[in-house]
XYZ file of C-alpha atoms in Angstrom:
385
model
C 5.200 43.437 54.118
C 2.209 42.259 55.820
C 2.098 44.796 58.681
C -1.047 46.399 60.367
C -2.859 49.027 58.496
C -2.789 52.521 60.160
C -5.938 54.529 60.183
C -6.759 57.306 57.742
C -5.486 60.201 59.888
C -2.224 58.470 60.701
C -1.763 57.700 57.020
C -2.661 61.595 56.146
C 0.232 62.353 58.891
C 2.638 59.894 57.322
C 1.995 61.541 53.890
C 2.388 64.974 55.057
C 5.751 64.034 56.733
C 6.727 62.530 53.362
C 6.081 65.493 51.342
C 7.967 67.645 54.178
C 11.128 65.319 53.490
C 10.709 65.300 49.844
C 10.764 68.890 49.955
C 13.872 69.131 52.018
C 15.650 66.761 49.569
C 14.783 68.912 46.581
C 15.863 71.982 48.404
C 19.187 70.120 49.245
C 19.904 69.323 45.651
C 18.242 66.096 45.402
C 19.609 64.113 48.258
C 20.077 64.455 52.152
C 22.101 62.105 54.681
C 20.263 59.367 55.945
C 20.851 60.705 59.505
C 18.855 63.851 58.359
C 15.939 61.394 56.909
C 15.941 59.770 60.479
C 15.941 62.699 62.486
C 13.011 64.325 60.262
C 11.195 60.771 60.219
C 11.602 60.663 64.395
C 11.612 64.035 65.391
C 9.992 66.732 62.715
C 7.568 68.814 64.949
C 4.005 67.454 65.119
C 4.751 64.847 62.380
C 7.804 62.696 63.587
C 7.445 59.495 65.326
C 8.607 60.863 68.569
C 6.990 64.377 68.060
C 3.515 63.389 66.987
C 0.533 62.113 69.009
C 0.580 58.340 68.339
C 0.957 55.892 71.165
C 4.438 54.187 71.193
C 4.531 52.142 74.429
C 2.587 49.296 75.798
C -0.040 46.827 74.089
C -1.332 49.535 71.812
C 2.078 50.993 70.657
C 5.053 49.802 68.857
C 7.303 48.174 71.434
C 7.515 47.417 75.289
C 10.466 48.466 77.525
C 11.800 47.011 80.932
C 10.233 49.548 82.995
C 6.723 48.617 81.419
C 7.444 45.022 82.275
C 7.669 45.140 86.135
C 8.248 47.861 88.787
C 11.264 45.599 90.087
C 13.271 47.268 87.319
C 12.876 50.568 88.710
C 13.077 49.437 92.364
C 16.618 47.853 91.490
C 17.784 50.884 89.555
C 16.795 52.791 92.717
C 19.411 51.127 94.919
C 21.972 52.238 92.474
C 20.803 55.718 92.122
C 20.754 56.134 95.944
C 24.497 55.118 96.119
C 25.109 57.755 93.796
C 23.022 60.568 95.080
C 24.978 59.639 98.478
C 27.962 60.847 96.832
C 26.820 63.721 94.847
C 23.400 65.753 95.012
C 19.846 64.551 95.354
C 18.854 65.309 91.760
C 17.781 62.882 88.789
C 17.541 63.458 85.407
C 15.699 61.105 82.952
C 16.123 61.411 79.295
C 13.109 59.911 77.252
C 11.175 58.744 80.094
C 8.546 56.872 78.209
C 5.178 56.743 79.954
C 6.789 57.785 83.248
C 6.633 54.444 85.034
C 10.313 54.245 85.556
C 10.203 57.935 87.240
C 7.398 56.695 89.583
C 8.948 53.365 90.355
C 12.462 54.891 91.080
C 10.797 57.857 93.182
C 8.586 55.520 95.296
C 11.376 53.030 95.732
C 13.864 55.858 96.962
C 11.223 57.334 99.426
C 10.638 53.831 100.762
C 14.636 53.719 101.410
C 14.210 57.306 102.985
C 16.274 58.897 100.248
C 15.057 62.442 99.488
C 15.077 63.575 95.658
C 14.796 67.265 95.551
C 14.446 67.270 91.897
C 13.570 64.801 88.918
C 13.834 66.432 85.710
C 12.595 64.510 82.397
C 13.900 65.773 79.201
C 11.124 64.661 76.743
C 10.808 65.302 73.193
C 7.385 63.378 72.603
C 4.412 65.418 73.312
C 2.326 62.684 73.403
C 4.611 60.858 76.004
C 4.976 64.149 77.994
C 1.286 64.417 78.499
C 1.510 60.629 79.777
C 4.328 61.297 82.008
C 2.502 64.442 83.575
C -0.461 62.484 84.242
C 1.558 59.338 85.776
C 3.629 61.848 87.947
C 0.856 64.381 89.222
C 1.699 63.207 92.970
C 5.402 63.856 92.686
C 5.899 67.615 93.019
C 9.615 67.420 92.370
C 9.214 66.276 88.918
C 9.777 69.112 86.057
C 10.541 68.913 82.301
C 13.097 70.564 80.523
C 13.654 70.822 76.462
C 17.483 70.245 76.808
C 20.653 69.794 78.982
C 21.032 71.954 82.031
C 24.406 73.915 82.014
C 25.684 72.361 85.142
C 24.618 69.175 87.274
C 25.215 67.183 90.023
C 23.517 63.662 90.566
C 22.115 60.872 88.604
C 21.083 60.584 84.963
C 18.876 57.680 83.607
C 18.712 56.868 79.911
C 16.539 53.691 78.891
C 16.664 52.778 75.208
C 17.533 56.517 74.425
C 20.867 56.127 72.556
C 19.403 53.616 69.923
C 17.015 56.263 68.653
C 19.649 58.839 67.994
C 20.048 59.865 64.165
C 22.868 57.353 62.649
C 24.922 57.720 59.562
C 24.677 54.501 57.052
C 28.159 53.932 55.155
C 28.850 50.993 52.849
C 31.994 49.544 51.615
C 32.177 49.493 48.002
C 35.187 48.658 45.372
C 35.833 52.692 45.603
C 36.067 52.611 49.383
C 33.607 53.839 52.157
C 30.518 55.690 50.992
C 27.790 57.366 52.636
C 24.332 56.131 52.204
C 22.025 59.201 51.351
C 18.269 59.393 50.595
C 16.755 60.654 47.406
C 13.464 60.741 45.628
C 13.206 58.152 42.697
C 9.607 57.651 41.052
C 7.797 59.097 43.971
C 9.631 56.620 46.446
C 12.591 57.368 48.803
C 15.468 55.412 47.833
C 19.196 55.237 48.541
C 22.237 57.026 46.659
C 25.855 57.006 47.643
C 28.342 60.030 48.369
C 32.097 60.234 49.448
C 32.423 60.550 53.075
C 33.722 64.004 54.131
C 36.670 64.279 56.440
C 34.304 64.412 59.622
C 32.875 61.089 58.777
C 36.295 59.401 57.686
C 37.679 60.269 61.007
C 34.413 59.029 62.740
C 34.911 55.681 60.812
C 38.646 55.329 61.733
C 37.750 55.999 65.338
C 34.747 53.920 65.462
C 35.481 51.008 63.315
C 39.237 50.296 63.625
C 39.385 47.332 61.105
C 37.417 49.056 58.441
C 39.597 48.051 55.935
C 39.490 44.210 56.508
C 35.626 44.123 56.032
C 34.348 42.682 52.892
C 32.916 44.895 49.647
C 29.279 45.443 50.211
C 29.344 45.766 53.900
C 26.886 48.129 55.381
C 26.993 49.493 58.931
C 26.271 52.452 61.281
C 28.407 55.487 62.393
C 27.055 57.127 65.609
C 28.324 60.758 65.556
C 24.922 62.328 67.351
C 24.928 59.608 70.122
C 28.805 60.376 70.358
C 27.846 64.056 70.722
C 25.336 63.160 73.575
C 28.201 61.593 75.564
C 30.239 64.941 75.073
C 27.060 66.836 76.195
C 26.733 64.664 79.442
C 30.357 65.377 80.205
C 29.835 69.190 79.901
C 26.902 68.941 82.073
C 29.155 67.173 84.779
C 31.351 70.107 84.448
C 34.227 69.428 87.224
C 35.178 72.793 87.268
C 31.530 73.618 88.425
C 31.679 70.913 91.009
C 29.504 68.534 89.133
C 29.685 65.101 90.155
C 27.597 62.039 89.665
C 26.845 59.300 87.257
C 24.838 58.330 84.153
C 23.230 54.934 83.684
C 22.602 53.961 80.073
C 20.596 51.313 79.263
C 20.482 49.851 75.733
C 20.783 46.954 73.238
C 23.858 46.798 71.378
C 27.526 45.330 71.222
C 31.014 46.284 71.999
C 33.058 47.275 68.850
C 34.676 43.619 68.547
C 31.313 42.029 68.352
C 29.373 45.095 66.231
C 31.849 45.213 63.130
C 31.845 41.454 62.241
C 31.831 39.743 58.950
C 28.327 38.139 59.470
C 26.734 41.442 60.424
C 27.069 42.506 56.734
C 23.760 44.269 56.697
C 24.083 46.548 59.957
C 21.935 46.638 62.736
C 19.052 49.165 61.612
C 15.856 48.015 62.466
C 12.188 49.597 62.605
C 9.292 48.874 64.953
C 5.814 49.185 64.167
C 2.762 47.796 66.095
C 5.100 45.210 67.676
C 6.502 43.815 64.342
C 10.302 44.499 63.705
C 11.305 45.076 60.135
C 14.276 46.624 58.271
C 12.549 49.261 56.117
C 13.094 52.733 57.258
C 11.029 54.239 54.248
C 8.126 52.423 55.415
C 5.216 54.906 56.725
C 7.819 57.541 57.837
C 6.328 59.165 61.214
C 4.391 55.907 62.119
C 7.266 53.769 63.175
C 10.379 53.763 65.411
C 13.825 53.737 63.648
C 16.694 52.379 65.714
C 20.003 50.986 65.513
C 22.217 48.879 67.945
C 24.571 51.051 69.882
C 28.194 50.977 69.907
C 29.116 50.839 73.446
C 33.019 50.842 72.768
C 32.192 54.288 70.910
C 29.976 55.735 73.413
C 32.831 54.778 76.171
C 35.485 56.531 73.883
C 33.552 59.576 73.632
C 32.710 59.661 77.291
C 36.512 59.294 77.893
C 37.391 62.083 75.292
C 35.089 64.152 76.981
C 37.033 63.818 80.462
C 34.104 61.436 81.824
C 35.090 58.212 83.614
C 33.879 54.879 82.377
C 32.684 53.529 85.834
C 31.178 50.149 84.450
C 29.978 48.172 81.591
C 27.780 44.843 81.975
C 24.931 43.036 80.630
C 21.479 44.016 81.989
C 21.275 40.806 83.859
C 24.409 41.401 85.834
C 23.319 44.765 86.623
C 20.074 44.177 88.002
C 21.460 40.835 89.945
C 24.076 43.431 91.523
C 21.332 45.706 92.342
C 19.700 43.076 94.072
C 16.516 42.471 91.959
C 16.491 38.611 93.220
C 16.066 39.831 96.840
C 13.278 42.290 95.623
C 11.379 39.293 93.951
C 11.427 37.463 97.006
C 9.713 40.171 98.908
C 6.615 38.392 97.369
C 6.054 34.975 98.892
C 6.652 32.378 96.415
C 3.880 30.386 97.850
C 1.515 33.393 96.953
C 1.548 31.910 93.394
C -1.276 34.576 92.167
C 1.034 37.447 92.775
C 4.744 35.758 92.614
C 4.378 33.904 89.387
C 3.813 37.153 87.209
C 6.526 38.867 88.973
C 8.891 35.793 88.467
C 7.989 35.648 84.765
C 8.778 39.175 84.422
C 11.953 39.108 86.226
C 13.037 36.152 83.875
C 12.359 38.195 80.816
C 14.944 41.004 82.217
C 17.580 38.491 83.148
C 17.249 35.678 80.738
C 19.988 35.581 77.973
C 17.234 34.412 75.163
C 15.395 37.482 76.199
C 16.749 40.925 77.237
C 19.552 39.848 79.884
C 22.306 39.853 77.562
C 21.324 41.782 74.477
C 20.866 44.652 76.641
C 23.663 46.365 78.242
C 24.261 49.033 80.952
C 27.224 51.754 80.375
C 27.911 53.857 83.619
C 29.759 56.883 82.969
C 30.353 59.494 85.431
C 32.814 62.000 87.436
C 34.107 61.681 91.250
C 31.302 59.001 92.144
C 31.966 55.089 92.817
C 29.523 52.198 91.771
C 28.384 49.857 94.847
C 30.783 46.840 95.118
C 28.044 44.383 94.103
C 27.750 46.262 90.684
C 31.554 46.648 90.094
C 31.975 42.828 90.582
C 29.827 42.560 87.398
C 31.855 45.015 85.263
C 33.205 44.061 81.802
C 34.503 47.456 80.793
C 37.822 45.541 80.080
C 35.718 43.994 76.973
C 35.025 47.397 75.592
């Protein structure tokens, strides 16, 4: 592949991670699940993509997220957050807060609305990003950092492009049935070998891919047990017996099941991001690139419901942001002031356009004992899940 070359320090870190993964493969008898490979590639202490020190976001990183494009994203989201805070508690948790820009924009917008936020908790696995967040949010004393879920909680949860980075299982349909993709070492390189599905993965397959038997031989796709577990953890956090109430807003790219598992998606959705280049090779420079898969929003909604959370809404990003009044927020800048208005208009267009982020990115809202504003409810497409 023709990709930018990393510097010598980055190459050395990737080599160290490759040795760590190879050692675990040997310890496990010659192969590990792809989910474990992905977990190590992304989260191995000091060496994984998210736990290491490389820049990930912005022009010097590997990708750009919606909050980095314009503060209007956070300002619009703040309106929905305010409605949930009014019904629950003045608390916000954000998973994977990037550079801290979304937190800053949301807190600033809520303050301008007169909405008090007692605590803004960030759960962040990346040391490099946590340091950037602490610098960006030093003027917001209500912000704190945790390493995991609180035991009980009421308020708002935000997760922008978090589910797609959770380790996935790769499964492929063969002449002998569905098999799990395992990772081994052959001639000094990582390679795939196949293994029968265990009972847990067979159950996950049946739950997640209801028409699995009808898919063609050679079909490769992803199962999402870790992300489903995350939804169950959200439910435990919003424990009704402890008076927990609130809503989680989950933004990501993906599809409902009937659009995800179709014949033409025969190679799955696994994708890697390196220096603003997208490619499908997860074994390339482990630790230096992001590894993601599209989200199965039907599986996420079912996991939430299985854990006694309510699906409050599901829609594309464009419909959600329009329901939050992003158009009105844009018009707070005078269109006659072209120098200020045109860049913001272009940024909003990127968030809303079906050819950009407007349709591919979805918003799933789950929660307990709260209701979304009517303008957002009107855009709900949860019946399509």
